[in-house]
Amino acid sequence: MKRTLILLVLAAMIATSSFVAWGQSKGKGGNLFYVFAEKTVKVDKKKVRYREVMTAPTDTTRPAIVIYLHGGSGAGSDNEQQLRSPGIGQIYNYLTEHAIKAYFLVPQCEDESSWSGYNPPPKRPGRRGPGSGQRPQGVVKCPSYNPCVKALADLYVKEHHADSTRIYIFGASMSGDGVWHIVKDYPNYFAATMAASGAYRGMGVPHLGGTPLLCTKGTREPNYSKYVQLIDDIRLMGGEVNFQPMGGCDHRSAIENAFTSERIAWVLSHQR
């Protein structure tokens, strides 16, 4: 009996440790797969899978909405892969440490779509989702998932009484692209946004309206000089851009180090 009990405990420890190792994104509350509730809702006749956690739930103020858009490797339909994205743990930690009441939402983009409507993520062997393939060359159009993100935020304002003046959105890489586009498509909707190592694939210079945008880019990333020119053009059009170049960083290291407490604080300090 004692031997059986020991074996059961060891099996539980192994299962837990492997789960934690697989879920690379962690917060102060532990592995984020345990922290974020799995949710599904229909918006605009489309099934949207996402994860949700409310921070500082005992606060009596109306909750803000904080949305994180994952990178290309998080796309699919398992409602799990998106939580492995860099930045989620840092944002969650900041919200909890500063007792900010917020619905923190992490939707999952469908395969064959992207946030921006350009260049869907390649399907990869071992990733949940059908098939495998290569990233398309050049700029390729595909369905945009950003209208679902906007509809999800609207739902939380209407049904969960979230504060419509404090809606924030973060993204990196593919989702950095998505942040650029969702701000362009819905000007003055978000209180502030952050795009880490994203690109703007579209025609002309995006008009950001009055939405403050913090963006980071590694100086060793491709097309860095074109990105700097884009920032300058947006500022000439009156856009509020807080651009913070990351010296010596390539794409991966720039994303991994982008979500500092100072940058998160800058975004959350705004109110529409």
Coordinates of C-alpha atoms in Angstrom, one line a residue, residues 38-143:
E38 CA -10.3 28.4 -21.0
K39 CA -13.2 30.2 -22.8
T40 CA -15.1 30.0 -26.1
V41 CA -17.6 32.5 -27.3
K42 CA -19.4 33.2 -30.6
V43 CA -18.9 36.7 -31.9
D44 CA -20.0 37.9 -35.4
K45 CA -21.1 34.3 -36.0
K46 CA -17.6 33.0 -35.5
K47 CA -16.3 30.8 -32.7
V48 CA -13.5 32.6 -30.8
R49 CA -11.3 30.6 -28.5
Y50 CA -9.4 32.6 -25.8
R51 CA -8.0 32.5 -22.3
E52 CA -9.2 34.8 -19.5
V53 CA -8.1 35.8 -16.0
M54 CA -9.3 38.6 -13.8
T55 CA -6.7 40.4 -11.8
A56 CA -7.4 42.1 -8.5
P57 CA -11.0 40.8 -8.5
T58 CA -11.9 42.4 -5.1
D59 CA -11.3 45.9 -6.3
T60 CA -14.5 47.8 -6.6
T61 CA -13.6 49.8 -9.7
R62 CA -14.7 48.8 -13.1
P63 CA -12.2 46.5 -14.7
A64 CA -10.0 47.5 -17.6
I65 CA -9.5 45.1 -20.6
V66 CA -6.0 44.0 -21.4
I67 CA -5.7 41.9 -24.6
Y68 CA -2.5 40.1 -25.7
L69 CA -2.2 38.9 -29.3
H70 CA 0.1 35.9 -29.7
G71 CA 2.8 35.4 -32.4
G72 CA 2.6 33.1 -35.4
S73 CA 3.4 29.9 -33.5
G74 CA 0.3 30.3 -31.2
A75 CA -2.2 30.0 -34.0
G76 CA -4.6 27.0 -34.1
S77 CA -7.7 25.7 -32.4
D78 CA -6.4 24.0 -29.2
N79 CA -6.8 27.2 -27.0
E80 CA -3.4 26.4 -25.4
Q81 CA -0.6 27.2 -27.7
Q82 CA -1.1 31.0 -27.5
L83 CA -0.2 31.0 -23.8
R84 CA 3.4 30.1 -24.7
S85 CA 4.1 33.5 -26.1
P86 CA 6.7 35.8 -24.5
G87 CA 5.2 38.8 -22.6
I88 CA 2.1 37.2 -21.2
G89 CA 3.7 36.3 -17.9
Q90 CA 5.3 39.8 -17.5
I91 CA 2.0 41.6 -18.2
Y92 CA 0.1 39.3 -15.8
N93 CA 2.8 39.8 -13.1
Y94 CA 2.5 43.6 -13.5
L95 CA -1.3 43.6 -13.2
T96 CA -1.2 41.4 -10.1
E97 CA 1.7 43.2 -8.4
H98 CA 0.1 46.6 -8.9
A99 CA -3.4 45.3 -8.0
I100 CA -4.9 46.6 -11.3
K101 CA -8.4 45.2 -11.8
A102 CA -8.6 43.9 -15.3
Y103 CA -9.9 41.2 -17.6
F104 CA -6.7 39.9 -19.2
L105 CA -7.7 38.1 -22.5
V106 CA -5.5 36.0 -24.8
P107 CA -7.5 35.0 -27.9
Q108 CA -6.2 32.4 -30.3
C109 CA -6.0 33.3 -34.0
E110 CA -7.3 30.6 -36.4
D111 CA -5.1 28.8 -38.8
E112 CA -5.1 30.3 -42.3
S113 CA -5.7 33.7 -40.7
S114 CA -3.6 36.4 -39.2
W115 CA -4.3 39.4 -37.0
S116 CA -3.4 41.9 -39.7
G117 CA -4.9 40.2 -42.7
Y118 CA -1.5 39.6 -44.2
N119 CA 0.9 36.7 -44.3
P120 CA -0.8 33.8 -42.3
P121 CA 1.6 31.9 -40.0
P122 CA 3.1 28.7 -41.6
K123 CA 1.7 25.4 -40.4
R124 CA 4.4 23.4 -38.7
P125 CA 4.9 19.7 -37.9
G126 CA 4.0 19.0 -34.3
R127 CA 1.8 22.1 -33.9
R128 CA -1.8 21.6 -33.2
G129 CA -3.6 22.2 -36.5
P130 CA -3.6 20.4 -39.8
G131 CA -0.6 19.9 -42.0
S132 CA 2.7 21.7 -42.4
G133 CA 4.1 24.2 -44.8
Q134 CA 6.4 27.2 -45.4
R135 CA 5.9 30.9 -44.7
P136 CA 4.7 32.6 -48.0
Q137 CA 7.2 34.9 -49.7
G138 CA 6.3 38.6 -50.0
V139 CA 3.0 40.1 -48.8
V140 CA 0.1 37.6 -49.0
K141 CA -3.4 38.5 -48.0
C142 CA -5.5 36.3 -45.8
P143 CA -8.6 36.7 -43.5

